[in-house]
PDB file of C-alpha atoms and ligand atoms in Angstrom:
ATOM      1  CA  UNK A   1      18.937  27.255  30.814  1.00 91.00           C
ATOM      2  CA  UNK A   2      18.140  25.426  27.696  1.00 98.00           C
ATOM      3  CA  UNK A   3      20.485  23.134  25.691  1.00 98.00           C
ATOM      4  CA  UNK A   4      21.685  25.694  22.641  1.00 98.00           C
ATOM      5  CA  UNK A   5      20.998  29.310  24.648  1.00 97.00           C
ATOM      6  CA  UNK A   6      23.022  31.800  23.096  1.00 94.00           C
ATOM      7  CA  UNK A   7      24.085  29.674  20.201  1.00 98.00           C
ATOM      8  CA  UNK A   8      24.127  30.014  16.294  1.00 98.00           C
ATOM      9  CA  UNK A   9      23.316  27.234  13.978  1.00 99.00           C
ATOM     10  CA  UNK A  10      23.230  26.906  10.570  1.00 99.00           C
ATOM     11  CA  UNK A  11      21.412  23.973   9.051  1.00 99.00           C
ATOM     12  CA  UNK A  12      21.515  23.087   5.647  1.00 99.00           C
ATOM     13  CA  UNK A  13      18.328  21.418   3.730  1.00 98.00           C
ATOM     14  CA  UNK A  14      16.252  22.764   6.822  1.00 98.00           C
ATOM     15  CA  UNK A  15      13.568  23.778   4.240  1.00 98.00           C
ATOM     16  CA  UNK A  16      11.752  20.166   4.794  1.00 98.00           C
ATOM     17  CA  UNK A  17      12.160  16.751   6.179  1.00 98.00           C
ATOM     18  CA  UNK A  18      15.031  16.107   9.050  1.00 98.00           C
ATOM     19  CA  UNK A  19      17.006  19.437   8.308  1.00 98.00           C
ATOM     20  CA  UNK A  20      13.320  20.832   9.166  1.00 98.00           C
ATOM     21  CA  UNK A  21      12.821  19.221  12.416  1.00 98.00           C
ATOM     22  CA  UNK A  22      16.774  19.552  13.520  1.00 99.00           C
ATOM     23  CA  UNK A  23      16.163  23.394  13.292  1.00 99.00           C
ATOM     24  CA  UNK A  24      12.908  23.180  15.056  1.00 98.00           C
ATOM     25  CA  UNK A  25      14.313  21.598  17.785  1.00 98.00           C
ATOM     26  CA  UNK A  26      17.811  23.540  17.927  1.00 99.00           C
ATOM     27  CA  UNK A  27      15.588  26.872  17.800  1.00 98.00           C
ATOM     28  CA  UNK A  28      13.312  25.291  20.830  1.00 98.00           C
ATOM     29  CA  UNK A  29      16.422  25.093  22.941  1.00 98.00           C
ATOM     30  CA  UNK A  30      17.887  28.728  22.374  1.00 98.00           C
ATOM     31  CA  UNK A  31      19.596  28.607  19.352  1.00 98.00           C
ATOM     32  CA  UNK A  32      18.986  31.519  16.333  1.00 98.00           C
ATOM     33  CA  UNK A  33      18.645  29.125  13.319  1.00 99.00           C
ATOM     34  CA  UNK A  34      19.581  29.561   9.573  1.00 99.00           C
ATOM     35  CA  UNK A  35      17.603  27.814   7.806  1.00 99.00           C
ATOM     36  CA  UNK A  36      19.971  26.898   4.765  1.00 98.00           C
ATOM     37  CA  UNK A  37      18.356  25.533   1.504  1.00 98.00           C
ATOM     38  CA  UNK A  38      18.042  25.760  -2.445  1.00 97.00           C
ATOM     39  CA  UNK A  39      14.347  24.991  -2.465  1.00 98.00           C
ATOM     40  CA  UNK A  40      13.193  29.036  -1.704  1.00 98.00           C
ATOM     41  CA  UNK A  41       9.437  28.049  -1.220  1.00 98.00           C
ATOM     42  CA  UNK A  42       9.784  25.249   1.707  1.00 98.00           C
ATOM     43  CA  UNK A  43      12.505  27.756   3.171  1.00 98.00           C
ATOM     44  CA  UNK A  44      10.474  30.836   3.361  1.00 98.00           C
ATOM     45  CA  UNK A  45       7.683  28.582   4.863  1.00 98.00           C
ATOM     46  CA  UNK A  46       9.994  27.285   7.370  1.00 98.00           C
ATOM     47  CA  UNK A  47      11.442  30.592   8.205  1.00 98.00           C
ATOM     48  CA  UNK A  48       7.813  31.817   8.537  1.00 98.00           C
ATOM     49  CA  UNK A  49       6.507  28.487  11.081  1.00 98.00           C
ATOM     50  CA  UNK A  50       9.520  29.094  13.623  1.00 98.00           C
ATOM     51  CA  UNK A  51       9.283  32.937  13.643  1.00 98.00           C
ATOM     52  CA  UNK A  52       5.603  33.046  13.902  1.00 98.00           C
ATOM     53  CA  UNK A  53       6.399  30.512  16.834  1.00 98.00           C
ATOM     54  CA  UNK A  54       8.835  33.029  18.775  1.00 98.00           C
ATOM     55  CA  UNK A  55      11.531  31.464  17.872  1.00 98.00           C
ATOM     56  CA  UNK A  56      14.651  32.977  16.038  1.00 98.00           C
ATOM     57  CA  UNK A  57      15.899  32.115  12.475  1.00 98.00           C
ATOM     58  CA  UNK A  58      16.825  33.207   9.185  1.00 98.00           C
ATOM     59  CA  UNK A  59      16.948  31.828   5.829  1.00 98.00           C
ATOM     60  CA  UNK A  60      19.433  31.952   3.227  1.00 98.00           C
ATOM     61  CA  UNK A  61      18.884  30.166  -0.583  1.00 98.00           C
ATOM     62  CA  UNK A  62      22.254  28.579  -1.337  1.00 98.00           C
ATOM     63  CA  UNK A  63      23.468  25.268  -2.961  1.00 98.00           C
ATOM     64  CA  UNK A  64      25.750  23.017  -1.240  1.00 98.00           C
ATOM     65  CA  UNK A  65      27.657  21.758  -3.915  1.00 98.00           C
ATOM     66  CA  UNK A  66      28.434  25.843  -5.096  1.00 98.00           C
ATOM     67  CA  UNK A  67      31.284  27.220  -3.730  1.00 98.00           C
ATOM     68  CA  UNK A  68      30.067  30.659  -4.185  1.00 98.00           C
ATOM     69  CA  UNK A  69      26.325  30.277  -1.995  1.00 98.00           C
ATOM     70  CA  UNK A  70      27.994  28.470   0.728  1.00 98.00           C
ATOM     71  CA  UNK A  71      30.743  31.388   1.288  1.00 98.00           C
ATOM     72  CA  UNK A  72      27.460  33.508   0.489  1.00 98.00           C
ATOM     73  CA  UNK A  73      25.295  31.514   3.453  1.00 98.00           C
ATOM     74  CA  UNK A  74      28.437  31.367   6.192  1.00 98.00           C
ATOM     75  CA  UNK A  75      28.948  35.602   5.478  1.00 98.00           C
ATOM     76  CA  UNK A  76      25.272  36.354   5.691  1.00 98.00           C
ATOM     77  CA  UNK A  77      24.920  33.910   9.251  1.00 98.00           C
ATOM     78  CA  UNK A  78      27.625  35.878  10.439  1.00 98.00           C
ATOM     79  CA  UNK A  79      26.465  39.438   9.527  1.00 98.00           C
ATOM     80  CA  UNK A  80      22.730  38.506  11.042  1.00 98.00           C
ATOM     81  CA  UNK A  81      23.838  36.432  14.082  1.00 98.00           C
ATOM     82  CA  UNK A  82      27.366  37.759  14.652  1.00 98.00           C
ATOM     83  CA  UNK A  83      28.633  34.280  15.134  1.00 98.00           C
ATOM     84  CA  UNK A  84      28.240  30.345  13.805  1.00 98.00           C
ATOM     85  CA  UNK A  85      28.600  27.718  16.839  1.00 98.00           C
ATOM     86  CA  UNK A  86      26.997  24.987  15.220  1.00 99.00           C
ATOM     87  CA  UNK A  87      26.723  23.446  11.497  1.00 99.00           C
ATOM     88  CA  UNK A  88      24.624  20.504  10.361  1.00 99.00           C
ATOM     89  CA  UNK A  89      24.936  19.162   7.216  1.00 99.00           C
ATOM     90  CA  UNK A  90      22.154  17.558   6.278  1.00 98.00           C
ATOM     91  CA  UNK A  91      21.311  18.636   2.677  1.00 98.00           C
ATOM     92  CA  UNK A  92      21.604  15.497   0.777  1.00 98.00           C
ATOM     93  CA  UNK A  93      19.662  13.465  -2.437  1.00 97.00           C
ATOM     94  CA  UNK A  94      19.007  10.073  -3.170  1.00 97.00           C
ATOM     95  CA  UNK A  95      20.777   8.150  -6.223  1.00 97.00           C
ATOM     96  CA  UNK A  96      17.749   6.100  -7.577  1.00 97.00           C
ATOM     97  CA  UNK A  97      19.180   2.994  -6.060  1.00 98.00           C
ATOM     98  CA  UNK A  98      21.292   2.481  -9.030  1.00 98.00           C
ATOM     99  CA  UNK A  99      23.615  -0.729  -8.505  1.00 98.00           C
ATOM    100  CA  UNK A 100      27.249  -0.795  -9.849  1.00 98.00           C
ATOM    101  CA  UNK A 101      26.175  -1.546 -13.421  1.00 98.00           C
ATOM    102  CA  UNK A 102      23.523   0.847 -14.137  1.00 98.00           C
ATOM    103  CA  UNK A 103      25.705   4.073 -12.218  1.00 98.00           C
ATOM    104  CA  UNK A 104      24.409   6.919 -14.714  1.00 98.00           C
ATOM    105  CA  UNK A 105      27.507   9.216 -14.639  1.00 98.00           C
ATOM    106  CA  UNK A 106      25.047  12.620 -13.983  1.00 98.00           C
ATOM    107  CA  UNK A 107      23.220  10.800 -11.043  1.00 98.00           C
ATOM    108  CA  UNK A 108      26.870  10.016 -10.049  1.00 98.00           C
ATOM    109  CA  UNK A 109      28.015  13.640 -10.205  1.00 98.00           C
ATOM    110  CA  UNK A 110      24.568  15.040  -8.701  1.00 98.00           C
ATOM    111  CA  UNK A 111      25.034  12.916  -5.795  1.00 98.00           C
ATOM    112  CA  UNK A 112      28.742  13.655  -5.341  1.00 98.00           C
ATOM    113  CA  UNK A 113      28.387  17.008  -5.684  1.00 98.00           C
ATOM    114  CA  UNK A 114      25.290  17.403  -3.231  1.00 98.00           C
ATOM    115  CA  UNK A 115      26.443  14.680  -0.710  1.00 98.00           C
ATOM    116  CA  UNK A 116      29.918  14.629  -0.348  1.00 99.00           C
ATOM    117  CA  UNK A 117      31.461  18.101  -2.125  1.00 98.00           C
ATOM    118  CA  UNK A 118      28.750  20.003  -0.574  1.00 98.00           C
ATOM    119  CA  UNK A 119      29.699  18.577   3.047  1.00 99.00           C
ATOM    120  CA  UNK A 120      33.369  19.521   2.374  1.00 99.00           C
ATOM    121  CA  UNK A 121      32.943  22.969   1.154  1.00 98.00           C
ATOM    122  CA  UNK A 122      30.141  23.732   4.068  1.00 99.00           C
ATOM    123  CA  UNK A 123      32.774  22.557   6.309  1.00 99.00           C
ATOM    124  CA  UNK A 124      35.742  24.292   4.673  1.00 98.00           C
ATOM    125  CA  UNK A 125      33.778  27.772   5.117  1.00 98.00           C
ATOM    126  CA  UNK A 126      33.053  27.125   8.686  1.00 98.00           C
ATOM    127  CA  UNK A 127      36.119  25.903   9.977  1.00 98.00           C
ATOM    128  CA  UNK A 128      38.278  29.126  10.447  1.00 98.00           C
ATOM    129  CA  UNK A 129      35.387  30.771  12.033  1.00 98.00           C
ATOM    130  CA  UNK A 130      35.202  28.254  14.603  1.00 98.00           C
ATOM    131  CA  UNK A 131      38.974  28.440  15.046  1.00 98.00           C
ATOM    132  CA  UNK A 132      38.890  32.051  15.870  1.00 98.00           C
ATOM    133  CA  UNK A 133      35.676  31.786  17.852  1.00 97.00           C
ATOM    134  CA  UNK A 134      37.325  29.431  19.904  1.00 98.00           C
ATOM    135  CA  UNK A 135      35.545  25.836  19.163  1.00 98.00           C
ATOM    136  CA  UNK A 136      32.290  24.861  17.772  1.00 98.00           C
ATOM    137  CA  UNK A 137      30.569  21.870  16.727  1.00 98.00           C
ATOM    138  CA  UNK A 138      29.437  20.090  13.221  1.00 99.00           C
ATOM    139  CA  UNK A 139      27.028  17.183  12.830  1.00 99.00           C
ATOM    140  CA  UNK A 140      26.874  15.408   9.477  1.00 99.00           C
ATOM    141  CA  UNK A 141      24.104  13.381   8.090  1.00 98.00           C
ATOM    142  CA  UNK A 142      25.313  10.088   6.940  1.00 98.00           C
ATOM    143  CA  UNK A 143      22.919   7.558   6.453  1.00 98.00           C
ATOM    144  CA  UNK A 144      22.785   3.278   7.000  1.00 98.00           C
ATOM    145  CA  UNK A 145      24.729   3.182   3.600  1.00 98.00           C
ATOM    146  CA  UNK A 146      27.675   4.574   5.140  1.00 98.00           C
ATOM    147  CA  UNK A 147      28.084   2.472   7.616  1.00 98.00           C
ATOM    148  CA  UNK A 148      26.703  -0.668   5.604  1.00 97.00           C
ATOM    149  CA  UNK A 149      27.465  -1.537   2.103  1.00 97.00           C
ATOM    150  CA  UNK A 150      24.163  -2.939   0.412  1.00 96.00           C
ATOM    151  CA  UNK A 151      21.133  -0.516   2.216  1.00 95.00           C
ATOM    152  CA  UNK A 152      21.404   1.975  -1.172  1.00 97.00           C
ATOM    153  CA  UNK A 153      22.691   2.091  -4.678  1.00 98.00           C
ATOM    154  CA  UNK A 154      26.486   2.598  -5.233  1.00 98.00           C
ATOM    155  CA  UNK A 155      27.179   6.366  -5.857  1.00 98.00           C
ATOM    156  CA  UNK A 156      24.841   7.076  -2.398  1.00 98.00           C
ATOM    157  CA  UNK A 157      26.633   4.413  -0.183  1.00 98.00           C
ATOM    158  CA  UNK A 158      30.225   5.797  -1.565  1.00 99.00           C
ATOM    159  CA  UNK A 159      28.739   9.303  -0.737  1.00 99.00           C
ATOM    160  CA  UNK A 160      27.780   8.596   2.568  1.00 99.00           C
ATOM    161  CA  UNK A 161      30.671   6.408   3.671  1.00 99.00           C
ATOM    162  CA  UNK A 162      32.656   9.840   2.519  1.00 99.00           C
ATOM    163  CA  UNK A 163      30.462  11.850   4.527  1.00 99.00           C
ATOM    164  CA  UNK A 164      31.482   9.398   8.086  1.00 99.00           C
ATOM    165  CA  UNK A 165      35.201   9.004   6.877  1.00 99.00           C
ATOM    166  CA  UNK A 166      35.086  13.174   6.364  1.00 99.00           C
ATOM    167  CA  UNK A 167      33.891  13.550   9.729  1.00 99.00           C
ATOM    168  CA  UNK A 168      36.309  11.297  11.857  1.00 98.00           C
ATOM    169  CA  UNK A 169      38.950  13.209   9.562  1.00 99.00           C
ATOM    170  CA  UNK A 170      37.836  16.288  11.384  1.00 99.00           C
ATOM    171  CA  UNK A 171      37.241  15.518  14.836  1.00 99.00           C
ATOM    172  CA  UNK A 172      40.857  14.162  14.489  1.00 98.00           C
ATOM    173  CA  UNK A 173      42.407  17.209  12.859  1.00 98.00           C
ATOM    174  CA  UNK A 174      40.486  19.683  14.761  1.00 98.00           C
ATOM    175  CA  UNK A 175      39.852  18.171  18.541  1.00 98.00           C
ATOM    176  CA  UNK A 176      42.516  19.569  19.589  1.00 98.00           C
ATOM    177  CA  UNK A 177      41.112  23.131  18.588  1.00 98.00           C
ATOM    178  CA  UNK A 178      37.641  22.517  20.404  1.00 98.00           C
ATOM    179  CA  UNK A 179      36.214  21.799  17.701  1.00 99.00           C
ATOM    180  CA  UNK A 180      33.989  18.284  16.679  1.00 99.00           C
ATOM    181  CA  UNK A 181      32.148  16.539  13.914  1.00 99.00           C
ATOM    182  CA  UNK A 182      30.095  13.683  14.839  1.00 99.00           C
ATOM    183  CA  UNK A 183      27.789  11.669  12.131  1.00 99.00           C
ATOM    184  CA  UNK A 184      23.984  10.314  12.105  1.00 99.00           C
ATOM    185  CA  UNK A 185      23.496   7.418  10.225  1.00 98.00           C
ATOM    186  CA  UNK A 186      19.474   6.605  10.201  1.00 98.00           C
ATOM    187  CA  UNK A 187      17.737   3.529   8.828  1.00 97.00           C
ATOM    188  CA  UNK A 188      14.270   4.449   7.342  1.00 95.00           C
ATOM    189  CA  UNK A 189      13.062   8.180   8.215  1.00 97.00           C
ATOM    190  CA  UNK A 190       9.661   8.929   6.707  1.00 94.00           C
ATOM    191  CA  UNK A 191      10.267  11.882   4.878  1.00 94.00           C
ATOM    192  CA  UNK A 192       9.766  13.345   1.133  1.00 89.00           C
ATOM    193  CA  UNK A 193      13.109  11.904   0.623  1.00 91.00           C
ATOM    194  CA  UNK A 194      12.337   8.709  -1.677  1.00 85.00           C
ATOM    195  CA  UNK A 195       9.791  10.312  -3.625  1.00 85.00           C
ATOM    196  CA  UNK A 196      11.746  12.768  -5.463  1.00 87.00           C
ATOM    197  CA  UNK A 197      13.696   9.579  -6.509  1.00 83.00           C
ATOM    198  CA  UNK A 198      12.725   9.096 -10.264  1.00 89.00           C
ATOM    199  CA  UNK A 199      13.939   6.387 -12.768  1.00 93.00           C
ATOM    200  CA  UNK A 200      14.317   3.792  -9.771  1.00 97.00           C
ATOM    201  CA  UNK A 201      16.598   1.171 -10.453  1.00 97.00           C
ATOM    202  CA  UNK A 202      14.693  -2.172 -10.238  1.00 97.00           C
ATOM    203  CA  UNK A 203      17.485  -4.098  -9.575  1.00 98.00           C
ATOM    204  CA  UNK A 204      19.184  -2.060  -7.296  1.00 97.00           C
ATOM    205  CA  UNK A 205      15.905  -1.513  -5.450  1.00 96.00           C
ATOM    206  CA  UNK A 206      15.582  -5.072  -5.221  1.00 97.00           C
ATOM    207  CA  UNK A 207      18.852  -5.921  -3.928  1.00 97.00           C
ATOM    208  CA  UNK A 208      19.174  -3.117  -1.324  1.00 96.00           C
ATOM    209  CA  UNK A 209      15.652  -3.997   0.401  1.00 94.00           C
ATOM    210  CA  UNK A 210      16.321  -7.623   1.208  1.00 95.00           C
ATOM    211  CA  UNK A 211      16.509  -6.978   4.455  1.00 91.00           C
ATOM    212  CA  UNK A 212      13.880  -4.784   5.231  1.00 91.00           C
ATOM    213  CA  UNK A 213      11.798  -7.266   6.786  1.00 90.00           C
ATOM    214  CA  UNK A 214      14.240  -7.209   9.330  1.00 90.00           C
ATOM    215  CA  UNK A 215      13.559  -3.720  10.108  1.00 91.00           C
ATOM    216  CA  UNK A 216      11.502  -3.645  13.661  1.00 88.00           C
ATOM    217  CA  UNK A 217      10.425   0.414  12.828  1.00 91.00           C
ATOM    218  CA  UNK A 218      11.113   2.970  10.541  1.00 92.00           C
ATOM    219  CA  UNK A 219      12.322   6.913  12.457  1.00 96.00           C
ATOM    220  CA  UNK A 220      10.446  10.428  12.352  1.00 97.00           C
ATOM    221  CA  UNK A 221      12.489  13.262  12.036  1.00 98.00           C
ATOM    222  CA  UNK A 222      11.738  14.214  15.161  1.00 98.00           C
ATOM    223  CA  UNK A 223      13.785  11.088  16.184  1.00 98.00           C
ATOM    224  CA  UNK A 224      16.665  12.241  14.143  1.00 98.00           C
ATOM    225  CA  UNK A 225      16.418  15.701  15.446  1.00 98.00           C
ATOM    226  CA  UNK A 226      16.878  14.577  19.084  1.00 98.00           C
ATOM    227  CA  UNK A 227      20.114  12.826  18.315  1.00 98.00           C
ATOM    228  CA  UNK A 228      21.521  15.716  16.096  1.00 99.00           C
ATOM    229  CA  UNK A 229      19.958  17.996  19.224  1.00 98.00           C
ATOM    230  CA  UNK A 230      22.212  15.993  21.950  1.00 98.00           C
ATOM    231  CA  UNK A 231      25.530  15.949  19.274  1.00 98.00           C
ATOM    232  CA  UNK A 232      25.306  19.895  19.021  1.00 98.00           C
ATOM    233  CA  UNK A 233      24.955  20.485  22.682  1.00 98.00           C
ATOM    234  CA  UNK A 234      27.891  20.562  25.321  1.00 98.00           C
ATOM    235  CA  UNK A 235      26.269  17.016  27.085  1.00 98.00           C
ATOM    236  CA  UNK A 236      28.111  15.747  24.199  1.00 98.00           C
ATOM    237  CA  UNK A 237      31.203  17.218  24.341  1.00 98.00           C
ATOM    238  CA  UNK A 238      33.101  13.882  25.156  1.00 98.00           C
ATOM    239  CA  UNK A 239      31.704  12.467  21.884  1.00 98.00           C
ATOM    240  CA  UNK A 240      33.915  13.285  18.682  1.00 98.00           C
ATOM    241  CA  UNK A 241      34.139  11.897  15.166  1.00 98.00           C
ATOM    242  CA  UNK A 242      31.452   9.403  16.101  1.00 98.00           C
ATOM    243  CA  UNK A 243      28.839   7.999  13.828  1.00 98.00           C
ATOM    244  CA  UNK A 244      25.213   7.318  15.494  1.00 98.00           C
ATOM    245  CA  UNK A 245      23.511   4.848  13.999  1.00 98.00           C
ATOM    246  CA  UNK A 246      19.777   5.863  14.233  1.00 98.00           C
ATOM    247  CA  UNK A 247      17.702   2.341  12.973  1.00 96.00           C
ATOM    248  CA  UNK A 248      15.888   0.847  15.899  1.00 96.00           C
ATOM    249  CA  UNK A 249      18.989  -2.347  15.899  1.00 95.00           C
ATOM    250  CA  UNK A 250      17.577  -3.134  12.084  1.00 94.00           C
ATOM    251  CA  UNK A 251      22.141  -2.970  11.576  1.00 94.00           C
ATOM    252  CA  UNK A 252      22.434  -5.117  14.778  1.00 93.00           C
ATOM    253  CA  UNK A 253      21.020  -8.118  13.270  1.00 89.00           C
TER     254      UNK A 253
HETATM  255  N1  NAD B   1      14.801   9.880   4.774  1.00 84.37           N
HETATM  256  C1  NAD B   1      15.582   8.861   5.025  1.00 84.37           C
HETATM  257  O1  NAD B   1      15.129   7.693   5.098  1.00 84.37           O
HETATM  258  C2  NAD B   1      17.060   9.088   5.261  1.00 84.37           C
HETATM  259  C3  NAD B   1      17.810   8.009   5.754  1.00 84.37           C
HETATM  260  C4  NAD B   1      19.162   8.178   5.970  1.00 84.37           C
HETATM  261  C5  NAD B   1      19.755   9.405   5.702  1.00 84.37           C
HETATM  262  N2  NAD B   1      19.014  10.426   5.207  1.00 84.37           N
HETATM  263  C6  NAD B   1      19.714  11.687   4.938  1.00 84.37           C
HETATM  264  O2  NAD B   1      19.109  12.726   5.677  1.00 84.37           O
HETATM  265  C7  NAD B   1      19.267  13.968   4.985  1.00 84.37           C
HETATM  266  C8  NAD B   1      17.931  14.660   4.886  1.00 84.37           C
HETATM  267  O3  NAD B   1      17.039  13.796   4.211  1.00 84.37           O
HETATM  268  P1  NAD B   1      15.448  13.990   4.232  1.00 84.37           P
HETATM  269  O4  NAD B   1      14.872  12.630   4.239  1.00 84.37           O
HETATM  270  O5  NAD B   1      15.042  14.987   5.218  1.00 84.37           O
HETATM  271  O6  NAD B   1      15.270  14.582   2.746  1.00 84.37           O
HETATM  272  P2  NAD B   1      14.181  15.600   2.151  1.00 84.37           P
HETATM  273  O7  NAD B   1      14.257  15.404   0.670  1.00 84.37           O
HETATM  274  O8  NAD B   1      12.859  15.453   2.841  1.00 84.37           O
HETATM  275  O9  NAD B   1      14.767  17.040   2.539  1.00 84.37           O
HETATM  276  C9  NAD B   1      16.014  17.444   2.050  1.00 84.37           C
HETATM  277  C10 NAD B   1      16.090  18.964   2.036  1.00 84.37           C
HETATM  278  O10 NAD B   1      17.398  19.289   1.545  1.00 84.37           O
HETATM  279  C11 NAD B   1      17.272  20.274   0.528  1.00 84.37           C
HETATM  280  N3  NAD B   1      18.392  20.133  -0.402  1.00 84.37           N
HETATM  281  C12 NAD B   1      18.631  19.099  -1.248  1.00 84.37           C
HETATM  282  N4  NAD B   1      19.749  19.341  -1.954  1.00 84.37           N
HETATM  283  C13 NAD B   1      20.225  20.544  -1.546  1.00 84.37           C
HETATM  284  C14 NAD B   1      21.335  21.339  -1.923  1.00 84.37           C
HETATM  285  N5  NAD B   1      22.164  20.957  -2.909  1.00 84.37           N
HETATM  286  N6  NAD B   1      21.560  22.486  -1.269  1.00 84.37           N
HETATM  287  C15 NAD B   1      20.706  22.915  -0.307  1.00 84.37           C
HETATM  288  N7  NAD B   1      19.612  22.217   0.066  1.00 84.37           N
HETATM  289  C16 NAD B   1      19.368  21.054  -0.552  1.00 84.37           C
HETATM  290  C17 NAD B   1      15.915  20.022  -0.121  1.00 84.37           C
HETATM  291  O11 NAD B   1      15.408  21.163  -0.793  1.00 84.37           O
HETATM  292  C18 NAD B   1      15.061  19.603   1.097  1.00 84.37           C
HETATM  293  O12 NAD B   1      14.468  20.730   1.710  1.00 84.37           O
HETATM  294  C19 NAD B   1      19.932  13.631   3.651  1.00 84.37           C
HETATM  295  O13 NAD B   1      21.305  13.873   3.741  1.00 84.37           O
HETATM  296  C20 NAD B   1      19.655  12.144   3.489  1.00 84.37           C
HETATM  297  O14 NAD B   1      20.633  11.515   2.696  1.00 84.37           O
HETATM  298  C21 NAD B   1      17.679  10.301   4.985  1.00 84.37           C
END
């Protein structure tokens, strides 16, 4: 029997990068995917790869950080699948590496509302779905700069702290009700990711790569994708309102 058989996941920014691979994998084990993102062109293609593969998935266009498409994205899941066991949120955007002083208050409100609202309101929508269903599982993408304070500019460390601070609020709220939220917090994953960063802060850049020397090896998404693969599956279900830190001991030092 394979690790998500039967199960229904919805993964948000699955169009490219981790969210890409995470529904690859989930959809190689079993699961009917839904393929969750606001870029229509990467999602169509994705949809297209996995079904042309055999495997089973759907996508929906939504926006994290709008109410609206995320009650849109959990209704349509639902109607298509019948059900949502799993959620991953992993849609998230850089902040330019902009230290305290230079915070520009729209990169500050992009971020928030992408990286922190977005993970609320996706989990908002979810929850009384799994509470009738019984249980179900969420896995949140933090990132190093939630668990550390100098690996990214201000607004995205704040964000991602919120993001593993949200998720130990959950798994202790809703353990009880079978449900869990565990985090991911990678190093460096080779993705698109810092190239749609624009307007680069130099000195925040500088200041939040001191230490990359120190880094022994930077992650695939494939690498995040097994992690996230183990969290959503029931070999986990010890495991709640844990973050992973996924950097190859670069935090260890
Ligand atoms: N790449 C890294 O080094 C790294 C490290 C730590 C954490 N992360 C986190 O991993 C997650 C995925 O990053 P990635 O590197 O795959 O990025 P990516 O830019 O390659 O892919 C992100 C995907 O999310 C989608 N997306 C962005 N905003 C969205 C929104 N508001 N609503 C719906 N979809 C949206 C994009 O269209 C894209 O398809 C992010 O949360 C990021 O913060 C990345």
């Amino acid at each position: 029997m394979k690790l998500l058989e039967n199960k229904v996941a919805i993964i948000t920014g699955s169009g490219a990068g981790i969210g890409k691979e995470i529904a690859t994998a989930y959809a190689q084990e079993g699961a009917k995917v839904v393929i969750a993102d606001f870029n229509e062109e990467v999602m169509n293609a994705t949809v297209k790869e996995l079904t042309g593969a055999g495997l089973t998935a759907m996508g929906v266009k939504v926006n994290v950080s709008n109410e609206e498409d995320v009650q849109h994205m959990v209704k349509e899941s639902i109607a298509k699948f019948g059900r949502v066991d799993i959620l991953v949120n992993n849609a998230g955007v850089g902040d330019n590496m902009q230290a305290a002083a230079n915070v520009q208050d729209d990169v500050w409100n992009r971020v928030m509302d992408i990286n922190v609202t977005g993970v609320m309101r996706c989990m908002r929508s979810i929850l009384p779905h799994f509470e009738e269903n019984g249980g179900g599982t969420i896995v949140n993408m933090a990132s190093l700069a939630g668990v550390m304070g100098g690996r990214g500019g201000l607004t995205y460390t704040a964000a991602k702290h919120a993001v593993v601070g949200m998720t130990k609020n959950v798994a202790s709220h809703y353990g009880p009700l079978n449900i869990r939220a565990n985090a991911i917090a990678p190093g460096h994953v080779v993705t698109g990711f810092n190239a749609k960063m624009t307007n680069i802060d130099p000195f925040g850049m500088k200041q939040a790569t001191r230490g990359t020397s120190m880094m022994t090896k930077a992650g695939t998404p494939a690498d995040v994708a097994h992690i996230a693969l183990f969290l959503a599956s029931d070999q986990s279900h010890l495991i709640n309102g844990v973050t992973i830190t996924a950097d190859g001991g670069w935090s260890a030092y």
